[in-house]
Amino acid sequence: FARDPAPSIMQMALGALLCCYGQAQQHIHHKILAALRKDASSRGQYSIPTGRWFNTVSCPHYLAEILIYVAFAIMLNEDMPPCGTFVQPNSQLAMSSVFGLRRYKHLILCIWVATNLTVSAHKSHGWYKRHFGSKYPKHRKAIIPLIF
């Protein structure tokens, strides 16, 4: 098997910055959630999270997690050669690349995580709306601001 082409410096830099940003946002929003439980009087009760991305979506920590996986997909993505450069008669590389989806593994993982977290965010958003009723902000979406 031939070696995979390495990601470019630009891919690595963009991916690393996005990964750090996603991790920082995830940490910030987990701290907001944890702070809701610190007050002893709120034990056993639920509160509506507010602040930062919570002002527009119900599950900003899930959105931040998706950003982290997008960053990994960017950093680990390999340059895709044109079809003719690796499809050769009797080529094991061609068979493993085409049928094994080897070059798409990071994208497939990213799509899986995004789908899983989007479904979870949709269910959490529904729970918030049922539990808090008219008190829950009507403009707030599940995971993607202004969209879903």
PDB file of N, CA and C in Angstrom, residues 35-113:
ATOM      1  N   ALA A  35     -22.893  24.966  37.303  1.00  0.00           N
ATOM      2  CA  ALA A  35     -23.235  26.059  38.219  1.00  0.00           C
ATOM      3  C   ALA A  35     -24.714  26.057  38.578  1.00  0.00           C
ATOM      4  N   LEU A  36     -25.552  25.487  37.730  1.00  0.00           N
ATOM      5  CA  LEU A  36     -26.986  25.420  38.029  1.00  0.00           C
ATOM      6  C   LEU A  36     -27.260  24.540  39.242  1.00  0.00           C
ATOM      7  N   ARG A  37     -26.371  23.602  39.519  1.00  0.00           N
ATOM      8  CA  ARG A  37     -26.554  22.654  40.625  1.00  0.00           C
ATOM      9  C   ARG A  37     -25.796  23.033  41.888  1.00  0.00           C
ATOM     10  N   LYS A  38     -24.972  24.072  41.845  1.00  0.00           N
ATOM     11  CA  LYS A  38     -24.155  24.417  43.012  1.00  0.00           C
ATOM     12  C   LYS A  38     -24.980  24.962  44.162  1.00  0.00           C
ATOM     13  N   ASP A  39     -26.028  25.675  43.832  1.00  0.00           N
ATOM     14  CA  ASP A  39     -26.869  26.262  44.870  1.00  0.00           C
ATOM     15  C   ASP A  39     -27.646  25.142  45.569  1.00  0.00           C
ATOM     16  N   ALA A  40     -27.486  25.025  46.869  1.00  0.00           N
ATOM     17  CA  ALA A  40     -28.134  23.945  47.639  1.00  0.00           C
ATOM     18  C   ALA A  40     -29.654  23.995  47.523  1.00  0.00           C
ATOM     19  N   SER A  41     -30.217  25.177  47.355  1.00  0.00           N
ATOM     20  CA  SER A  41     -31.675  25.288  47.279  1.00  0.00           C
ATOM     21  C   SER A  41     -32.226  24.729  45.972  1.00  0.00           C
ATOM     22  N   SER A  42     -31.365  24.520  44.986  1.00  0.00           N
ATOM     23  CA  SER A  42     -31.856  24.023  43.700  1.00  0.00           C
ATOM     24  C   SER A  42     -31.699  22.513  43.548  1.00  0.00           C
ATOM     25  N   ARG A  43     -31.258  21.837  44.581  1.00  0.00           N
ATOM     26  CA  ARG A  43     -31.075  20.386  44.475  1.00  0.00           C
ATOM     27  C   ARG A  43     -32.415  19.712  44.174  1.00  0.00           C
ATOM     28  N   GLY A  44     -32.369  18.821  43.200  1.00  0.00           N
ATOM     29  CA  GLY A  44     -33.576  18.108  42.810  1.00  0.00           C
ATOM     30  C   GLY A  44     -34.478  18.916  41.893  1.00  0.00           C
ATOM     31  N   GLN A  45     -34.086  20.129  41.577  1.00  0.00           N
ATOM     32  CA  GLN A  45     -34.880  20.969  40.682  1.00  0.00           C
ATOM     33  C   GLN A  45     -34.072  21.256  39.423  1.00  0.00           C
ATOM     34  N   TYR A  46     -34.771  21.513  38.366  1.00  0.00           N
ATOM     35  CA  TYR A  46     -34.112  21.851  37.106  1.00  0.00           C
ATOM     36  C   TYR A  46     -34.272  23.329  36.835  1.00  0.00           C
ATOM     37  N   SER A  47     -33.253  23.895  36.210  1.00  0.00           N
ATOM     38  CA  SER A  47     -33.275  25.304  35.836  1.00  0.00           C
ATOM     39  C   SER A  47     -33.008  25.419  34.343  1.00  0.00           C
ATOM     40  N   ILE A  48     -33.424  26.526  33.777  1.00  0.00           N
ATOM     41  CA  ILE A  48     -33.151  26.788  32.370  1.00  0.00           C
ATOM     42  C   ILE A  48     -31.758  27.402  32.267  1.00  0.00           C
ATOM     43  N   PRO A  49     -30.839  26.745  31.572  1.00  0.00           N
ATOM     44  CA  PRO A  49     -29.500  27.324  31.421  1.00  0.00           C
ATOM     45  C   PRO A  49     -29.553  28.580  30.547  1.00  0.00           C
ATOM     46  N   THR A  50     -28.762  29.572  30.916  1.00  0.00           N
ATOM     47  CA  THR A  50     -28.695  30.815  30.145  1.00  0.00           C
ATOM     48  C   THR A  50     -27.242  31.254  30.018  1.00  0.00           C
ATOM     49  N   GLY A  51     -27.010  32.131  29.080  1.00  0.00           N
ATOM     50  CA  GLY A  51     -25.682  32.691  28.871  1.00  0.00           C
ATOM     51  C   GLY A  51     -24.961  32.050  27.708  1.00  0.00           C
ATOM     52  N   ARG A  52     -24.182  32.877  27.030  1.00  0.00           N
ATOM     53  CA  ARG A  52     -23.365  32.455  25.896  1.00  0.00           C
ATOM     54  C   ARG A  52     -24.212  31.721  24.857  1.00  0.00           C
ATOM     55  N   TRP A  53     -23.796  30.539  24.430  1.00  0.00           N
ATOM     56  CA  TRP A  53     -24.538  29.832  23.383  1.00  0.00           C
ATOM     57  C   TRP A  53     -25.881  29.300  23.878  1.00  0.00           C
ATOM     58  N   PHE A  54     -26.063  29.206  25.196  1.00  0.00           N
ATOM     59  CA  PHE A  54     -27.361  28.772  25.718  1.00  0.00           C
ATOM     60  C   PHE A  54     -28.461  29.770  25.363  1.00  0.00           C
ATOM     61  N   ASN A  55     -28.105  30.985  25.002  1.00  0.00           N
ATOM     62  CA  ASN A  55     -29.117  31.966  24.623  1.00  0.00           C
ATOM     63  C   ASN A  55     -29.751  31.649  23.272  1.00  0.00           C
ATOM     64  N   THR A  56     -29.107  30.796  22.479  1.00  0.00           N
ATOM     65  CA  THR A  56     -29.656  30.468  21.159  1.00  0.00           C
ATOM     66  C   THR A  56     -29.941  28.984  20.945  1.00  0.00           C
ATOM     67  N   VAL A  57     -29.264  28.101  21.697  1.00  0.00           N
ATOM     68  CA  VAL A  57     -29.494  26.661  21.532  1.00  0.00           C
ATOM     69  C   VAL A  57     -29.598  25.967  22.889  1.00  0.00           C
ATOM     70  N   SER A  58     -30.295  24.853  22.903  1.00  0.00           N
ATOM     71  CA  SER A  58     -30.476  24.093  24.143  1.00  0.00           C
ATOM     72  C   SER A  58     -29.244  23.288  24.532  1.00  0.00           C
ATOM     73  N   CYS A  59     -28.463  22.848  23.559  1.00  0.00           N
ATOM     74  CA  CYS A  59     -27.323  21.963  23.829  1.00  0.00           C
ATOM     75  C   CYS A  59     -26.038  22.484  23.190  1.00  0.00           C
ATOM     76  N   PRO A  60     -25.530  23.626  23.661  1.00  0.00           N
ATOM     77  CA  PRO A  60     -24.308  24.161  23.059  1.00  0.00           C
ATOM     78  C   PRO A  60     -23.085  23.276  23.297  1.00  0.00           C
ATOM     79  N   HIS A  61     -23.094  22.504  24.376  1.00  0.00           N
ATOM     80  CA  HIS A  61     -21.973  21.599  24.631  1.00  0.00           C
ATOM     81  C   HIS A  61     -21.917  20.501  23.567  1.00  0.00           C
ATOM     82  N   TYR A  62     -23.058  20.099  23.020  1.00  0.00           N
ATOM     83  CA  TYR A  62     -23.078  19.136  21.918  1.00  0.00           C
ATOM     84  C   TYR A  62     -22.558  19.794  20.637  1.00  0.00           C
ATOM     85  N   LEU A  63     -22.954  21.031  20.396  1.00  0.00           N
ATOM     86  CA  LEU A  63     -22.460  21.760  19.229  1.00  0.00           C
ATOM     87  C   LEU A  63     -20.939  21.903  19.295  1.00  0.00           C
ATOM     88  N   ALA A  64     -20.422  22.202  20.475  1.00  0.00           N
ATOM     89  CA  ALA A  64     -18.969  22.319  20.651  1.00  0.00           C
ATOM     90  C   ALA A  64     -18.282  20.974  20.393  1.00  0.00           C
ATOM     91  N   GLU A  65     -18.891  19.889  20.817  1.00  0.00           N
ATOM     92  CA  GLU A  65     -18.331  18.549  20.569  1.00  0.00           C
ATOM     93  C   GLU A  65     -18.271  18.265  19.069  1.00  0.00           C
ATOM     94  N   ILE A  66     -19.303  18.658  18.355  1.00  0.00           N
ATOM     95  CA  ILE A  66     -19.299  18.478  16.902  1.00  0.00           C
ATOM     96  C   ILE A  66     -18.167  19.287  16.276  1.00  0.00           C
ATOM     97  N   LEU A  67     -17.950  20.505  16.753  1.00  0.00           N
ATOM     98  CA  LEU A  67     -16.842  21.318  16.241  1.00  0.00           C
ATOM     99  C   LEU A  67     -15.504  20.611  16.452  1.00  0.00           C
ATOM    100  N   ILE A  68     -15.352  19.957  17.581  1.00  0.00           N
ATOM    101  CA  ILE A  68     -14.113  19.223  17.861  1.00  0.00           C
ATOM    102  C   ILE A  68     -13.914  18.108  16.830  1.00  0.00           C
ATOM    103  N   TYR A  69     -14.975  17.366  16.519  1.00  0.00           N
ATOM    104  CA  TYR A  69     -14.857  16.287  15.538  1.00  0.00           C
ATOM    105  C   TYR A  69     -14.670  16.812  14.120  1.00  0.00           C
ATOM    106  N   VAL A  70     -15.269  17.955  13.806  1.00  0.00           N
ATOM    107  CA  VAL A  70     -15.006  18.591  12.510  1.00  0.00           C
ATOM    108  C   VAL A  70     -13.523  18.954  12.423  1.00  0.00           C
ATOM    109  N   ALA A  71     -12.981  19.464  13.519  1.00  0.00           N
ATOM    110  CA  ALA A  71     -11.555  19.811  13.554  1.00  0.00           C
ATOM    111  C   ALA A  71     -10.686  18.579  13.321  1.00  0.00           C
ATOM    112  N   PHE A  72     -11.025  17.465  13.966  1.00  0.00           N
ATOM    113  CA  PHE A  72     -10.263  16.229  13.746  1.00  0.00           C
ATOM    114  C   PHE A  72     -10.347  15.801  12.279  1.00  0.00           C
ATOM    115  N   ALA A  73     -11.546  15.888  11.699  1.00  0.00           N
ATOM    116  CA  ALA A  73     -11.715  15.499  10.298  1.00  0.00           C
ATOM    117  C   ALA A  73     -10.872  16.388   9.382  1.00  0.00           C
ATOM    118  N   ILE A  74     -10.798  17.673   9.694  1.00  0.00           N
ATOM    119  CA  ILE A  74      -9.964  18.587   8.902  1.00  0.00           C
ATOM    120  C   ILE A  74      -8.495  18.215   9.039  1.00  0.00           C
ATOM    121  N   MET A  75      -8.052  17.999  10.273  1.00  0.00           N
ATOM    122  CA  MET A  75      -6.633  17.702  10.496  1.00  0.00           C
ATOM    123  C   MET A  75      -6.208  16.356   9.927  1.00  0.00           C
ATOM    124  N   LEU A  76      -7.094  15.388   9.926  1.00  0.00           N
ATOM    125  CA  LEU A  76      -6.731  14.037   9.505  1.00  0.00           C
ATOM    126  C   LEU A  76      -7.134  13.726   8.075  1.00  0.00           C
ATOM    127  N   ASN A  77      -7.788  14.669   7.410  1.00  0.00           N
ATOM    128  CA  ASN A  77      -8.213  14.447   6.036  1.00  0.00           C
ATOM    129  C   ASN A  77      -6.999  14.330   5.125  1.00  0.00           C
ATOM    130  N   GLU A  78      -7.086  13.399   4.223  1.00  0.00           N
ATOM    131  CA  GLU A  78      -6.005  13.196   3.265  1.00  0.00           C
ATOM    132  C   GLU A  78      -6.416  13.832   1.948  1.00  0.00           C
ATOM    133  N   ASP A  79      -5.449  14.339   1.212  1.00  0.00           N
ATOM    134  CA  ASP A  79      -5.752  14.882  -0.111  1.00  0.00           C
ATOM    135  C   ASP A  79      -6.255  13.745  -0.985  1.00  0.00           C
ATOM    136  N   MET A  80      -7.384  13.962  -1.623  1.00  0.00           N
ATOM    137  CA  MET A  80      -7.961  12.934  -2.482  1.00  0.00           C
ATOM    138  C   MET A  80      -7.344  13.022  -3.875  1.00  0.00           C
ATOM    139  N   PRO A  81      -6.650  11.978  -4.313  1.00  0.00           N
ATOM    140  CA  PRO A  81      -6.105  12.010  -5.672  1.00  0.00           C
ATOM    141  C   PRO A  81      -7.229  11.816  -6.686  1.00  0.00           C
ATOM    142  N   PRO A  82      -7.045  12.302  -7.914  1.00  0.00           N
ATOM    143  CA  PRO A  82      -8.044  12.021  -8.938  1.00  0.00           C
ATOM    144  C   PRO A  82      -8.160  10.518  -9.148  1.00  0.00           C
ATOM    145  N   CYS A  83      -9.317  10.066  -9.561  1.00  0.00           N
ATOM    146  CA  CYS A  83      -9.606   8.636  -9.657  1.00  0.00           C
ATOM    147  C   CYS A  83      -8.554   7.874 -10.456  1.00  0.00           C
ATOM    148  N   GLY A  84      -8.108   8.412 -11.573  1.00  0.00           N
ATOM    149  CA  GLY A  84      -7.165   7.702 -12.433  1.00  0.00           C
ATOM    150  C   GLY A  84      -5.802   7.467 -11.808  1.00  0.00           C
ATOM    151  N   THR A  85      -5.440   8.209 -10.774  1.00  0.00           N
ATOM    152  CA  THR A  85      -4.103   8.047 -10.209  1.00  0.00           C
ATOM    153  C   THR A  85      -3.984   6.836  -9.307  1.00  0.00           C
ATOM    154  N   PHE A  86      -5.098   6.307  -8.814  1.00  0.00           N
ATOM    155  CA  PHE A  86      -4.959   5.131  -7.965  1.00  0.00           C
ATOM    156  C   PHE A  86      -5.764   3.933  -8.453  1.00  0.00           C
ATOM    157  N   VAL A  87      -6.603   4.098  -9.467  1.00  0.00           N
ATOM    158  CA  VAL A  87      -7.348   2.958  -9.991  1.00  0.00           C
ATOM    159  C   VAL A  87      -6.530   2.353 -11.129  1.00  0.00           C
ATOM    160  N   GLN A  88      -5.888   1.259 -10.838  1.00  0.00           N
ATOM    161  CA  GLN A  88      -5.053   0.558 -11.804  1.00  0.00           C
ATOM    162  C   GLN A  88      -5.496  -0.903 -11.797  1.00  0.00           C
ATOM    163  N   PRO A  89      -5.318  -1.600 -12.897  1.00  0.00           N
ATOM    164  CA  PRO A  89      -5.692  -3.010 -12.906  1.00  0.00           C
ATOM    165  C   PRO A  89      -4.976  -3.776 -11.791  1.00  0.00           C
ATOM    166  N   ASN A  90      -5.675  -4.668 -11.151  1.00  0.00           N
ATOM    167  CA  ASN A  90      -5.132  -5.515 -10.085  1.00  0.00           C
ATOM    168  C   ASN A  90      -4.537  -4.710  -8.925  1.00  0.00           C
ATOM    169  N   SER A  91      -5.059  -3.555  -8.681  1.00  0.00           N
ATOM    170  CA  SER A  91      -4.504  -2.706  -7.628  1.00  0.00           C
ATOM    171  C   SER A  91      -5.229  -2.942  -6.306  1.00  0.00           C
ATOM    172  N   GLN A  92      -4.478  -3.417  -5.308  1.00  0.00           N
ATOM    173  CA  GLN A  92      -5.065  -3.569  -3.976  1.00  0.00           C
ATOM    174  C   GLN A  92      -5.426  -2.210  -3.398  1.00  0.00           C
ATOM    175  N   LEU A  93      -4.622  -1.196  -3.704  1.00  0.00           N
ATOM    176  CA  LEU A  93      -4.903   0.147  -3.213  1.00  0.00           C
ATOM    177  C   LEU A  93      -6.247   0.634  -3.736  1.00  0.00           C
ATOM    178  N   ALA A  94      -6.523   0.373  -5.019  1.00  0.00           N
ATOM    179  CA  ALA A  94      -7.800   0.800  -5.593  1.00  0.00           C
ATOM    180  C   ALA A  94      -8.950   0.118  -4.872  1.00  0.00           C
ATOM    181  N   MET A  95      -8.844  -1.176  -4.652  1.00  0.00           N
ATOM    182  CA  MET A  95      -9.929  -1.904  -4.002  1.00  0.00           C
ATOM    183  C   MET A  95     -10.132  -1.443  -2.566  1.00  0.00           C
ATOM    184  N   SER A  96      -9.053  -1.247  -1.828  1.00  0.00           N
ATOM    185  CA  SER A  96      -9.209  -0.835  -0.431  1.00  0.00           C
ATOM    186  C   SER A  96      -9.696   0.601  -0.332  1.00  0.00           C
ATOM    187  N   SER A  97      -9.298   1.456  -1.267  1.00  0.00           N
ATOM    188  CA  SER A  97      -9.719   2.856  -1.223  1.00  0.00           C
ATOM    189  C   SER A  97     -11.172   3.012  -1.629  1.00  0.00           C
ATOM    190  N   VAL A  98     -11.567   2.322  -2.704  1.00  0.00           N
ATOM    191  CA  VAL A  98     -12.921   2.490  -3.209  1.00  0.00           C
ATOM    192  C   VAL A  98     -13.926   1.745  -2.341  1.00  0.00           C
ATOM    193  N   PHE A  99     -13.678   0.466  -2.066  1.00  0.00           N
ATOM    194  CA  PHE A  99     -14.670  -0.330  -1.361  1.00  0.00           C
ATOM    195  C   PHE A  99     -14.532  -0.248   0.154  1.00  0.00           C
ATOM    196  N   GLY A 100     -13.356   0.072   0.640  1.00  0.00           N
ATOM    197  CA  GLY A 100     -13.149   0.171   2.076  1.00  0.00           C
ATOM    198  C   GLY A 100     -13.420   1.557   2.636  1.00  0.00           C
ATOM    199  N   LEU A 101     -13.639   2.526   1.757  1.00  0.00           N
ATOM    200  CA  LEU A 101     -13.883   3.910   2.181  1.00  0.00           C
ATOM    201  C   LEU A 101     -12.801   4.409   3.127  1.00  0.00           C
ATOM    202  N   ARG A 102     -11.609   3.881   2.934  1.00  0.00           N
ATOM    203  CA  ARG A 102     -10.493   4.182   3.824  1.00  0.00           C
ATOM    204  C   ARG A 102     -10.217   5.676   3.922  1.00  0.00           C
ATOM    205  N   ARG A 103     -10.309   6.369   2.826  1.00  0.00           N
ATOM    206  CA  ARG A 103      -9.993   7.794   2.823  1.00  0.00           C
ATOM    207  C   ARG A 103     -11.089   8.641   3.463  1.00  0.00           C
ATOM    208  N   TYR A 104     -12.224   8.065   3.711  1.00  0.00           N
ATOM    209  CA  TYR A 104     -13.344   8.823   4.271  1.00  0.00           C
ATOM    210  C   TYR A 104     -13.576   8.533   5.749  1.00  0.00           C
ATOM    211  N   LYS A 105     -12.694   7.771   6.364  1.00  0.00           N
ATOM    212  CA  LYS A 105     -12.950   7.305   7.735  1.00  0.00           C
ATOM    213  C   LYS A 105     -13.176   8.453   8.718  1.00  0.00           C
ATOM    214  N   HIS A 106     -12.438   9.543   8.595  1.00  0.00           N
ATOM    215  CA  HIS A 106     -12.584  10.658   9.537  1.00  0.00           C
ATOM    216  C   HIS A 106     -13.886  11.411   9.287  1.00  0.00           C
ATOM    217  N   LEU A 107     -14.269  11.527   8.010  1.00  0.00           N
ATOM    218  CA  LEU A 107     -15.532  12.172   7.678  1.00  0.00           C
ATOM    219  C   LEU A 107     -16.706  11.325   8.163  1.00  0.00           C
ATOM    220  N   ILE A 108     -16.610  10.014   7.991  1.00  0.00           N
ATOM    221  CA  ILE A 108     -17.673   9.112   8.448  1.00  0.00           C
ATOM    222  C   ILE A 108     -17.829   9.209   9.962  1.00  0.00           C
ATOM    223  N   LEU A 109     -16.715   9.238  10.691  1.00  0.00           N
ATOM    224  CA  LEU A 109     -16.776   9.388  12.148  1.00  0.00           C
ATOM    225  C   LEU A 109     -17.423  10.719  12.526  1.00  0.00           C
ATOM    226  N   CYS A 110     -17.038  11.778  11.853  1.00  0.00           N
ATOM    227  CA  CYS A 110     -17.589  13.108  12.132  1.00  0.00           C
ATOM    228  C   CYS A 110     -19.105  13.124  11.888  1.00  0.00           C
ATOM    229  N   ILE A 111     -19.539  12.537  10.784  1.00  0.00           N
ATOM    230  CA  ILE A 111     -20.973  12.487  10.475  1.00  0.00           C
ATOM    231  C   ILE A 111     -21.712  11.657  11.520  1.00  0.00           C
ATOM    232  N   TRP A 112     -21.124  10.544  11.943  1.00  0.00           N
ATOM    233  CA  TRP A 112     -21.750   9.707  12.966  1.00  0.00           C
ATOM    234  C   TRP A 112     -21.938  10.489  14.268  1.00  0.00           C
ATOM    235  N   VAL A 113     -20.883  11.151  14.726  1.00  0.00           N
ATOM    236  CA  VAL A 113     -20.947  11.918  15.976  1.00  0.00           C
ATOM    237  C   VAL A 113     -21.959  13.054  15.842  1.00  0.00           C
TER     238      VAL A 113
END
